[in-house]
Short mmCIF file of C-alpha atoms and ligand atoms in Angstrom, two decimals:
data_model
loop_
_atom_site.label_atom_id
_atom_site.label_comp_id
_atom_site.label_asym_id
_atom_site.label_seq_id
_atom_site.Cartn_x
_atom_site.Cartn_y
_atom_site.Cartn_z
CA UNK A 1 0.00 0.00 0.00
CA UNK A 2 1.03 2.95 -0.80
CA UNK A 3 1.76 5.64 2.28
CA UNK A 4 0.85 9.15 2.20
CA UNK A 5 3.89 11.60 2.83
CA UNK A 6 3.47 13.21 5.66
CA UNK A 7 2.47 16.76 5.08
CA UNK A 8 4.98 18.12 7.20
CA UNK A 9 8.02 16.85 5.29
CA UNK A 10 6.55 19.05 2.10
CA UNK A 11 7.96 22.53 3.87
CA UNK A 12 4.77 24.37 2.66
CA UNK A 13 3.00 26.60 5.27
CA UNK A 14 0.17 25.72 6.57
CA UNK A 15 -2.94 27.12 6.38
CA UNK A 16 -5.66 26.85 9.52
CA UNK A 17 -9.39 26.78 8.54
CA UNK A 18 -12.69 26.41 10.67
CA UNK A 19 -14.83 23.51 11.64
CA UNK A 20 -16.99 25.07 8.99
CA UNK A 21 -14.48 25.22 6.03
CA UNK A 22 -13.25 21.18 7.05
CA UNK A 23 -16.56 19.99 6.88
CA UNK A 24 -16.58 22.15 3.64
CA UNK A 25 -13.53 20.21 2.29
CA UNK A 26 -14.71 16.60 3.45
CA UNK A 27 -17.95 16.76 1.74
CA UNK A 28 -15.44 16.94 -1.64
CA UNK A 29 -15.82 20.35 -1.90
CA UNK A 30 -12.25 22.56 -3.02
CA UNK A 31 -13.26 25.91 -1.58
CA UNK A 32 -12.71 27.36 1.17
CA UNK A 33 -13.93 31.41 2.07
CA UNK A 34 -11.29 33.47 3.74
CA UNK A 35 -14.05 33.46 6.70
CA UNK A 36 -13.78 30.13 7.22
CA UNK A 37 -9.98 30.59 7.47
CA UNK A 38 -8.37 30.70 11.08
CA UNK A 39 -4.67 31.46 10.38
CA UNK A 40 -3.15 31.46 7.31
CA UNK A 41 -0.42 34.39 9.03
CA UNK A 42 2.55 35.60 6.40
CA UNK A 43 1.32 33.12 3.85
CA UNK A 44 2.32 34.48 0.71
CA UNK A 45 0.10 36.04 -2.26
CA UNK A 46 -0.43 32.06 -4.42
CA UNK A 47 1.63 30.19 -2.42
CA UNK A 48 1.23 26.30 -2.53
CA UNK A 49 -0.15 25.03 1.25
CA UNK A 50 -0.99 22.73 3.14
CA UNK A 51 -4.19 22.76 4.84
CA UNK A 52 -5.20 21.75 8.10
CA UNK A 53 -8.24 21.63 10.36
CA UNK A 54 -8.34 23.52 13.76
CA UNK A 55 -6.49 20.85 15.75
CA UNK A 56 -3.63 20.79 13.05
CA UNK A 57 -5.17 17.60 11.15
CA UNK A 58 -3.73 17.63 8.29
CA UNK A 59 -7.17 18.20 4.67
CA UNK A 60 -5.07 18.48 1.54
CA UNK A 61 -2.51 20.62 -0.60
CA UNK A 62 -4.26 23.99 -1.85
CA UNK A 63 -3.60 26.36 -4.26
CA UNK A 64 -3.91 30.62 -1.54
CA UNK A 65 -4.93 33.49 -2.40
CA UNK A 66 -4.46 36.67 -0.31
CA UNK A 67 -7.13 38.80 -2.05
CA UNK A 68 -10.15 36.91 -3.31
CA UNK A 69 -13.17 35.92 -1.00
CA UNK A 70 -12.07 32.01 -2.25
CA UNK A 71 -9.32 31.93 -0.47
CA UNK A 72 -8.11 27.83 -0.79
CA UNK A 73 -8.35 26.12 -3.68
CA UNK A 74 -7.89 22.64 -3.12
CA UNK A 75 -5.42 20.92 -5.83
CA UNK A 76 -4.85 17.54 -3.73
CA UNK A 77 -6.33 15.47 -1.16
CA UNK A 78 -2.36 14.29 -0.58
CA UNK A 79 1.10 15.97 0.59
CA UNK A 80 2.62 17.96 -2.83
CA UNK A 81 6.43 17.85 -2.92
CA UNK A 82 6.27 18.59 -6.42
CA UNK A 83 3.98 20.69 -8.10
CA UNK A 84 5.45 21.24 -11.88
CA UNK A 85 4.73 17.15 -11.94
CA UNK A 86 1.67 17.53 -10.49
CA UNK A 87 0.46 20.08 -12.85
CA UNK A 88 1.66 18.09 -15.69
CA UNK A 89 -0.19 14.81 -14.73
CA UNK A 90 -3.34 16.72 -14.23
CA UNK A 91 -3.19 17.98 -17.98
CA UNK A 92 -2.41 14.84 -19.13
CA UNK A 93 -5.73 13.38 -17.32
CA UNK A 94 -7.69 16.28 -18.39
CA UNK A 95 -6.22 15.83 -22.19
CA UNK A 96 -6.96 11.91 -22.26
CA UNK A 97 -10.61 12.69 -20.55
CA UNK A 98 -11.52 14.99 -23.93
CA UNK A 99 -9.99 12.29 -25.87
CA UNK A 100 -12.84 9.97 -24.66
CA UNK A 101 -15.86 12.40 -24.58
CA UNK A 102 -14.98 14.78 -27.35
CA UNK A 103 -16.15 13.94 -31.30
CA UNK A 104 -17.04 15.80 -34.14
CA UNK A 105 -14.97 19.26 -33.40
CA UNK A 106 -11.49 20.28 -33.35
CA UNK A 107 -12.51 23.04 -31.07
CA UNK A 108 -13.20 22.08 -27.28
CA UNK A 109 -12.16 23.01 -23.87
CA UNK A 110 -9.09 21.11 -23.10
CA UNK A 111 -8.95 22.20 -19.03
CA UNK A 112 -12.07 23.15 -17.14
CA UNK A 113 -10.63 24.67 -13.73
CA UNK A 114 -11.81 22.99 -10.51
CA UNK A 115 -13.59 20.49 -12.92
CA UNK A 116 -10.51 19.21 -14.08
CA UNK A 117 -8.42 19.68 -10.50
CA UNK A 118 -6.28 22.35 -12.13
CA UNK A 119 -8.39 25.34 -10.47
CA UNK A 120 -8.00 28.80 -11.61
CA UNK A 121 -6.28 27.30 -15.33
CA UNK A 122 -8.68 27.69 -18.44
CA UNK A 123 -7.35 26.11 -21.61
CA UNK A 124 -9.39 25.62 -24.82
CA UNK A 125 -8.76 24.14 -28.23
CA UNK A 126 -9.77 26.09 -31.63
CA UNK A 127 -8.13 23.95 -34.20
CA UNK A 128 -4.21 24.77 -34.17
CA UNK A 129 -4.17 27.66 -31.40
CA UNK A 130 -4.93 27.00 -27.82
CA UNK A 131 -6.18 29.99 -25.74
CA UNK A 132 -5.38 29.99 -22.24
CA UNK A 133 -6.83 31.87 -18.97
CA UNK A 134 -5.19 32.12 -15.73
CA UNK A 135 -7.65 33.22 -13.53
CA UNK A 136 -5.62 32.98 -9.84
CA UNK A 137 -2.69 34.22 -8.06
CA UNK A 138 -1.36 30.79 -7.70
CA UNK A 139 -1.72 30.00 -11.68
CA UNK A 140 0.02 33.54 -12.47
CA UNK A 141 3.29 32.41 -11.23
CA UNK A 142 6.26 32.32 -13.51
CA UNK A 143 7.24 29.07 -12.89
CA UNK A 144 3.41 28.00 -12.89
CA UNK A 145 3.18 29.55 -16.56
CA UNK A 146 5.86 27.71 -17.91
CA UNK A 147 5.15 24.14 -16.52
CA UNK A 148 1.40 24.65 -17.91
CA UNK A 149 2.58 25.95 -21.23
CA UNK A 150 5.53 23.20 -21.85
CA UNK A 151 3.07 20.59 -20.83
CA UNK A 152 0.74 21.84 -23.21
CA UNK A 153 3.05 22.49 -26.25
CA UNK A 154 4.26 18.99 -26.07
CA UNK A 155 1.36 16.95 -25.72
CA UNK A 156 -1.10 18.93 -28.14
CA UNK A 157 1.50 20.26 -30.58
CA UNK A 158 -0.52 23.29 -31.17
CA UNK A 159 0.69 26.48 -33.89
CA UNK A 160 0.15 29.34 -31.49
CA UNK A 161 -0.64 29.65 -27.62
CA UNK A 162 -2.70 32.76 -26.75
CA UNK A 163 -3.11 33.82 -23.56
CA UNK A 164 -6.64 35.75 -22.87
CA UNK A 165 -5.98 38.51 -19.90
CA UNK A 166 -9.64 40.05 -18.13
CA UNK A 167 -8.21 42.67 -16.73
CA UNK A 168 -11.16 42.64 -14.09
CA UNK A 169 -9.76 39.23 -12.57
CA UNK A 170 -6.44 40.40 -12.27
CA UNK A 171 -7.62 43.45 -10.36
CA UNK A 172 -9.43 41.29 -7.79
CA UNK A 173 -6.66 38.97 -7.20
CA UNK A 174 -4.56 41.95 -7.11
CA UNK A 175 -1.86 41.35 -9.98
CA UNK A 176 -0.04 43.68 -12.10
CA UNK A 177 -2.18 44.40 -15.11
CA UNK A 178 -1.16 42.11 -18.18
CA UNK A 179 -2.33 42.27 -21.68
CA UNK A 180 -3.87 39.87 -23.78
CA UNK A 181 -1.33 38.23 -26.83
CA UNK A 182 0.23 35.35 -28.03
CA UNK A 183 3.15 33.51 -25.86
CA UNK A 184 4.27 31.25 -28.08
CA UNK A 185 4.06 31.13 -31.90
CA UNK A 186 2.52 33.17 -34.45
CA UNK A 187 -0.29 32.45 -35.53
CA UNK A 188 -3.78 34.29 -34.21
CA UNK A 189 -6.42 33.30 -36.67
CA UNK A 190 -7.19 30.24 -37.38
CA UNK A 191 -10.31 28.15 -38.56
CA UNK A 192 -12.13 25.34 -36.58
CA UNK A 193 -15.58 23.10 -36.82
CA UNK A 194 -17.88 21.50 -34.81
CA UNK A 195 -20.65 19.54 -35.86
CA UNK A 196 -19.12 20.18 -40.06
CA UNK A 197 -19.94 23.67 -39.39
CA UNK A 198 -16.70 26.11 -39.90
CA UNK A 199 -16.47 29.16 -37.36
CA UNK A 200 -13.68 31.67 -37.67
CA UNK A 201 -11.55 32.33 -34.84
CA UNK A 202 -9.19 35.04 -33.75
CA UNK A 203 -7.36 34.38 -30.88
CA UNK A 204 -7.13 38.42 -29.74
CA UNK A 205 -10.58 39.31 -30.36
CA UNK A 206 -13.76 38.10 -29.24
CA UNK A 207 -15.81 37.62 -25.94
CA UNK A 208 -14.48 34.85 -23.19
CA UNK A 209 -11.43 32.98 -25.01
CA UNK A 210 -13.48 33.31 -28.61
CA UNK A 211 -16.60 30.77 -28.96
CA UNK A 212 -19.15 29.61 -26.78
CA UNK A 213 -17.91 26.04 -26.68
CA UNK A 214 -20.30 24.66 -24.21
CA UNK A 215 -22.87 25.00 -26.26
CA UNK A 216 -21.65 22.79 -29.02
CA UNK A 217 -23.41 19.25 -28.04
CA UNK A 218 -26.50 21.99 -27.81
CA UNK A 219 -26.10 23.09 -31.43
CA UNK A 220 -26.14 19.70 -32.22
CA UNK A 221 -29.11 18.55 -30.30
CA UNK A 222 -31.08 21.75 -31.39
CA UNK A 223 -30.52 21.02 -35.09
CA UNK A 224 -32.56 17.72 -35.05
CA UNK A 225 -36.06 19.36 -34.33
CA UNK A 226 -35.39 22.59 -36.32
CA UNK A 227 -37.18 23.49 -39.16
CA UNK A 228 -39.09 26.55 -41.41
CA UNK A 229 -38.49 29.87 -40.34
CA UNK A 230 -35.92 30.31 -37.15
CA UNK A 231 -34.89 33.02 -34.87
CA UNK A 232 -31.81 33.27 -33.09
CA UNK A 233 -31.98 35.73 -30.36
CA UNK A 234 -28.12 36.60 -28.42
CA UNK A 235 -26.60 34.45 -31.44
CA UNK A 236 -23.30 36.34 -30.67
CA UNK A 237 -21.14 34.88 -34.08
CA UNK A 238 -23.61 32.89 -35.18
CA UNK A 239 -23.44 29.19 -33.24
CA UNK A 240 -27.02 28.37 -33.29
CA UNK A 241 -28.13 29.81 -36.32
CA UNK A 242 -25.52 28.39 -38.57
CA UNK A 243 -26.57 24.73 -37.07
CA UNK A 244 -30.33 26.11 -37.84
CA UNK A 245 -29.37 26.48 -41.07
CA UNK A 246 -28.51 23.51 -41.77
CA UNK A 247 -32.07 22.52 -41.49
CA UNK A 248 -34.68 25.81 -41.73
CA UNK A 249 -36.12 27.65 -44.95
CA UNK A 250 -34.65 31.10 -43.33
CA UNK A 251 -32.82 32.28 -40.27
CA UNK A 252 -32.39 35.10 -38.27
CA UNK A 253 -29.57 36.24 -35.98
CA UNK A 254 -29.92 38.94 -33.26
CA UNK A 255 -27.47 40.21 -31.05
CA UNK A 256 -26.99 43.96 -30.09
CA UNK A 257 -22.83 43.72 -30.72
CA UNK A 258 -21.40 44.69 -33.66
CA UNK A 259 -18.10 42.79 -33.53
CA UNK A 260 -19.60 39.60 -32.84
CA UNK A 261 -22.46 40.23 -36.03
CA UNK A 262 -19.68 40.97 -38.52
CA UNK A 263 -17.87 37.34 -37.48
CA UNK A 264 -21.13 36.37 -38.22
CA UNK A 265 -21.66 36.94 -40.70
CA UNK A 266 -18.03 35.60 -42.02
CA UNK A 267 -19.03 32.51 -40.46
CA UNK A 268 -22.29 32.34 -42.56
CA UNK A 269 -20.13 32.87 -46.07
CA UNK A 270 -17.46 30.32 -44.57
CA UNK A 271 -20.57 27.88 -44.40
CA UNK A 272 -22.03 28.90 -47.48
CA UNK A 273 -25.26 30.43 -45.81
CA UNK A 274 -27.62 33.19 -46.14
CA UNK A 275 -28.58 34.13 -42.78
CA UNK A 276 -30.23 37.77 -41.61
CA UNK A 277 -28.14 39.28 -39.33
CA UNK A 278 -29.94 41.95 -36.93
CA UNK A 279 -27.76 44.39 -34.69
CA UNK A 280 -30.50 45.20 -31.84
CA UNK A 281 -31.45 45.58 -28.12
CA UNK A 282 -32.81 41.72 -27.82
CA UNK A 283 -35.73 42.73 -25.20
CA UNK A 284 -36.78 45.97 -27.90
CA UNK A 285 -36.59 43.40 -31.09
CA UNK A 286 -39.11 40.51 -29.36
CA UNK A 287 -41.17 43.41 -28.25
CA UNK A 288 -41.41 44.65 -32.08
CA UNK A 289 -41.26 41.37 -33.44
CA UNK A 290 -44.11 40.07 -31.30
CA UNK A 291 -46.23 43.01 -31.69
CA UNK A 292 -46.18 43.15 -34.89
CA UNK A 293 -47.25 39.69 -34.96
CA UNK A 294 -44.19 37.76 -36.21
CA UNK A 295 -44.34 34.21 -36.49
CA UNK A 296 -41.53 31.56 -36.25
CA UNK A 297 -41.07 28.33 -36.12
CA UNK A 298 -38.27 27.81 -33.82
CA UNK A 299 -36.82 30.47 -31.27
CA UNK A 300 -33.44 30.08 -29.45
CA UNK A 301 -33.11 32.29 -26.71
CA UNK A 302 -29.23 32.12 -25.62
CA UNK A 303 -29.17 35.61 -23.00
CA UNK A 304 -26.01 36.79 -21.10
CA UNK A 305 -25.74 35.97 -16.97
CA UNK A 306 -27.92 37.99 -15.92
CA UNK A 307 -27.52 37.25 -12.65
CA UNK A 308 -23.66 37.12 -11.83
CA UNK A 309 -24.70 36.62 -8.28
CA UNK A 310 -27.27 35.48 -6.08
CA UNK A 311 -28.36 39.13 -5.51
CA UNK A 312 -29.59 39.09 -9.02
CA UNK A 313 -31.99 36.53 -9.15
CA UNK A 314 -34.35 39.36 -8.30
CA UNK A 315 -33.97 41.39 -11.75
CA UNK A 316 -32.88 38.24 -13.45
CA UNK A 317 -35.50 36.14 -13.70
CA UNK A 318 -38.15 38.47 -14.40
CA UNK A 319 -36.10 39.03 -17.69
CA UNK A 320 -35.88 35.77 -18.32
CA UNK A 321 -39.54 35.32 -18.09
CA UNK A 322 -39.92 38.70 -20.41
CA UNK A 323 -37.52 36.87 -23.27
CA UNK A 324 -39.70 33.49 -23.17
CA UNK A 325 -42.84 35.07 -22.93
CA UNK A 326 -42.19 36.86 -25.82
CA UNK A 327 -40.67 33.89 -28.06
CA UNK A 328 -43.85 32.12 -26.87
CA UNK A 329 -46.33 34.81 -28.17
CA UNK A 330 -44.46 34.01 -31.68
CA UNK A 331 -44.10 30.67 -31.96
CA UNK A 332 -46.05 28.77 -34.72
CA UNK A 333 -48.29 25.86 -33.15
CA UNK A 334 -45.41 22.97 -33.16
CA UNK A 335 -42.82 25.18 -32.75
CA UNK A 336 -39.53 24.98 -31.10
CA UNK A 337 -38.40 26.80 -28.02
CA UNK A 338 -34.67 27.18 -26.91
CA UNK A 339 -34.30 28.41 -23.56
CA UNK A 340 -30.91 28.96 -22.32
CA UNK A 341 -29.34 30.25 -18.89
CA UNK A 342 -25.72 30.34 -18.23
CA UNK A 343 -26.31 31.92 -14.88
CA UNK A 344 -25.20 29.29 -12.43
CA UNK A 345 -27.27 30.98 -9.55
CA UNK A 346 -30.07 30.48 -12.05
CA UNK A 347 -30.71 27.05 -10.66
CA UNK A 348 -32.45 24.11 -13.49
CA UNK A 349 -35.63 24.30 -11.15
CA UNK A 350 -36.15 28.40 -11.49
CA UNK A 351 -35.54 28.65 -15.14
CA UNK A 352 -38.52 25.70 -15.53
CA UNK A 353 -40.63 27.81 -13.17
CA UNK A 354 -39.62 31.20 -15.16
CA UNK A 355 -40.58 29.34 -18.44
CA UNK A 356 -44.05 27.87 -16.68
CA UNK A 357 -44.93 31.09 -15.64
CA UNK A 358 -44.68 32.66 -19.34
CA UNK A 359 -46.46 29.96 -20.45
CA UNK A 360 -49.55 30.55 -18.25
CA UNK A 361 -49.28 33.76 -19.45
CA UNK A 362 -49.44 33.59 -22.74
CA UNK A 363 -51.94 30.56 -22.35
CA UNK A 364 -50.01 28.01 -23.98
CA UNK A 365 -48.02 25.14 -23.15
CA UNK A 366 -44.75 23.15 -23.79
CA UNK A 367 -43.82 19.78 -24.42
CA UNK A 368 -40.06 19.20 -22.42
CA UNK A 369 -37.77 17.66 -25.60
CA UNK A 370 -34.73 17.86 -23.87
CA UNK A 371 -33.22 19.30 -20.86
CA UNK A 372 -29.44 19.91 -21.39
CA UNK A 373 -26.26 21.30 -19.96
CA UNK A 374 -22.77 22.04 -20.78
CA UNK A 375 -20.64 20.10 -22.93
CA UNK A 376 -18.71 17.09 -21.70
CA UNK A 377 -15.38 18.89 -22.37
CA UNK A 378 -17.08 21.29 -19.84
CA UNK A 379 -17.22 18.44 -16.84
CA UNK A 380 -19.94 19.23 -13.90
CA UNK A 381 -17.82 17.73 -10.93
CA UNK A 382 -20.61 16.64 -8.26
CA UNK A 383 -19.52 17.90 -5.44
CA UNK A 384 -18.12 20.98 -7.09
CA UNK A 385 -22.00 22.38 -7.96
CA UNK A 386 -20.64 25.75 -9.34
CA UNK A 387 -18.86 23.53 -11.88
CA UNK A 388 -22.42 23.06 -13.55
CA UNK A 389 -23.90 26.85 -14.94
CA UNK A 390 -25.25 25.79 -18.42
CA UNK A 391 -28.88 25.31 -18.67
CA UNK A 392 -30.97 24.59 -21.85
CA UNK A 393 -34.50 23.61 -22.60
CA UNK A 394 -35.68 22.46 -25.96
CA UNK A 395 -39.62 22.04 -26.20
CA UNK A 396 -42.16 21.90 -28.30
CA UNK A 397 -45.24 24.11 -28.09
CA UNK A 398 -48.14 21.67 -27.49
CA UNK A 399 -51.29 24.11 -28.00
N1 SAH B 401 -25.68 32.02 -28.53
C1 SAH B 401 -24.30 32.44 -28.61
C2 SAH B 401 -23.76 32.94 -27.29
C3 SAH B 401 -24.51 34.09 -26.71
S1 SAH B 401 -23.59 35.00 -25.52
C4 SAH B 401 -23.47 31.26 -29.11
O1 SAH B 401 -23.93 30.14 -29.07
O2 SAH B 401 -22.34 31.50 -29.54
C5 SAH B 401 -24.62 36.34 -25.23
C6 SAH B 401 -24.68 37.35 -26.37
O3 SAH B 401 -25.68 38.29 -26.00
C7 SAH B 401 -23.44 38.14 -26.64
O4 SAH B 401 -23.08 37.98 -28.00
C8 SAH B 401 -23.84 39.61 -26.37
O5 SAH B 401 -23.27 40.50 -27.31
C9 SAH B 401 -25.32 39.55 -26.53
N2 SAH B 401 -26.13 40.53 -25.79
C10 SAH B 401 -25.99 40.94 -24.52
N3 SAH B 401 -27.01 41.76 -24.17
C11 SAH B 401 -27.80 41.87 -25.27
C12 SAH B 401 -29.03 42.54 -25.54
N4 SAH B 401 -29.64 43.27 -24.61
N5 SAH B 401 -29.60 42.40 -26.74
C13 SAH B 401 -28.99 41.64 -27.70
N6 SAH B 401 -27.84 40.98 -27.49
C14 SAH B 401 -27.26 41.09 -26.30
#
């Protein structure tokens, strides 16, 4: 049998937290909030530490933060002596898990964060160029950086690495501000498919690290039902409607940025499609739409977070009900209805209730297709719930 190290022999400081934050921790949890810390004195800014329970017990290796409210990020139940080789086997596991749940795309997200034990690291695939994310203190360290991105250049052999900075994480975790470029190679554009649709991609444009690659099983899955005249409302550069197209007499695309119509649009002559692409105010267009007594016969409705935290739910879900009810006042009897929420706060449960109440509303009804989540490149880790955020409906108007 194999014996664990003892934690002491690692030299890493240790890192007290409460009764609450163990119990935290032993339900498989890998968070713990700085007020469920009880010493974590002169520990520096992403150090690597060891964590222990009130008594000195020793819980696992984490990944500390001085500034953000998460302050432990759990990276191993164990003693780590050696991190760069920890780091390394964890991309290896999370490169051979896409390997068996990834198919028809060369674009997919190669490490998921907590989900893939490697928390605070973002890494997705378009094609030749991986984009990368570090998101953490601890993942922003030089030596860090260099593990992840040898690891990475040797086992997927990509063109270009580009590294995607939000300046607004950096600022919370209190790091010097960093721009967005390329840190190895030179190559920022690039073209990828999923599901034999082609997107574009530029690695230095673009919202998140380019696509919305969680959606991708959803395209798929939409596609089968679609049909006639289709509406994609927050279609961003185009990932629903160009799988809509595949199948519907005409599509629409509506999304109130600019940038993301004219990839769009790109993507559409890539694909050899005609699609309509509308720049508008999503919540004004429906109203229009609706009022003037537009008709379609299948509606994807793929909105923002609106509520980035719990506090939200409040506003959030009455727009959510606005955008179904809406959709619902247009849909053609048979008609499809995609409703999407990538709010995680926005729990499966609420967004049914949100889309019951429009119903009643409206007086019709739905018939539940499908209800979906996140790609499997995007794993849901059960005892990690924030790990699962995507939520999407497809039904069928019944009457
Ligand atoms: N369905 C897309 C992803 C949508 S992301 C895909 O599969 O790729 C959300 C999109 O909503 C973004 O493109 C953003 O520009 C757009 N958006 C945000 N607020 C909006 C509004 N009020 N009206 C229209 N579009 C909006």
């Amino acid at each position: 049998m194999l014996k664990k190290s003892p934690a002491s022999a690692t030299g890493l400081p240790t890192v007290k937290v409460s009764r609450r934050g163990a119990s935290r921790l032993k339900d498989g949890h890998v968070w713990v909030y700085r007020s469920d810390l009880v010493s974590a004195d002169g520990v520096p800014p992403g150090a690597l530490v060891n964590v222990a329970d009130e008594r000195g017990k020793f819980l696992g290796t984490a990944l500390y933060s001085s500034s953000s409210q998460i302050a432990i990020r759990m990276i191993s139940p164990a003693a780590v002596g050696d991190l760069p080789g920890l780091l390394r086997e964890r991309i290896q596991t999370a490169i051979a898990y896409r390997e068996r749940v990834v198919r028809d795309t060369d674009a997919y997200r190669v490490v998921f964060s907590e989900a893939d034990f490697l928390p605070g690291l973002i890494v997705d695939r378009y094609h030749d160029i991986l984009s990368l994310q570090v998101l953490t203190q601890a993942m922003d360290a030089e030596t860090v950086r260099q593990t992840v991105v040898s690891e990475l250049s040797e086992r997927l052999k990509p063109a270009a690495i580009a590294e995607r900075v939000d300046p607004r994480i950096r600022e919370l975790e209190q790091l010097p501000a960093r721009s967005s470029g390329l840190i190895q190679g030179e190559k920022s554009s690039t073209v990828f498919s999923m599901n034999g649709v082609r997107f574009h991609y530029e690695a230095l444009e673009g919202q998140k690290t380019g696509a919305f690659l969680d959606q991708r099983e959803n395209y798929a899955a939409v596609a089968q039902y679609a049909r006639g005249e289709a509406l994609d409302v927050f279609c961003y550069q185009g990932g629903f409607a160009l799988h809509l197209a595949q199948h519907c007499s005409s599509v629409t695309g509506v999304d109130s940025s600019r940038p993301a119509l004219e990839v769009a649009e790109k993507n559409a002559a890539l694909n050899g499609r005609e699609i309509e692409w509308v720049e508008a105010n999503a919540f004004d267009l429906l109203r229009d739409y609706a009022d003037a007594g537009r008709q379609y016969d299948c509606i994807v409705l793929d909105p923002p977070a609106f509520a980035k935290s719990k506090r939200n739910l409040e506003t959030a879900l009455p727009a959510y009900k606005e955008l179904n009810l809406r959709a619902l006042k247009m849909l053609r009897s048979g008609g499809i209805l995609v409703t999407c929420s990538c709010s995680y706060h926005v729990a499966h449960s609420m967004l049914l209730e949100v889309l019951a109440q429009a119903c009643r509303d409206v007086h019709r009804n739905l018939r539940i297709l499908e209800s979906r989540s996140q790609a499997k490149d995007h794993p849901m880790l059960l005892t990690v719930p924030e790990t699962a955020y995507l939520k999407c409906f497809i039904s069928i108007i019944s009457y």
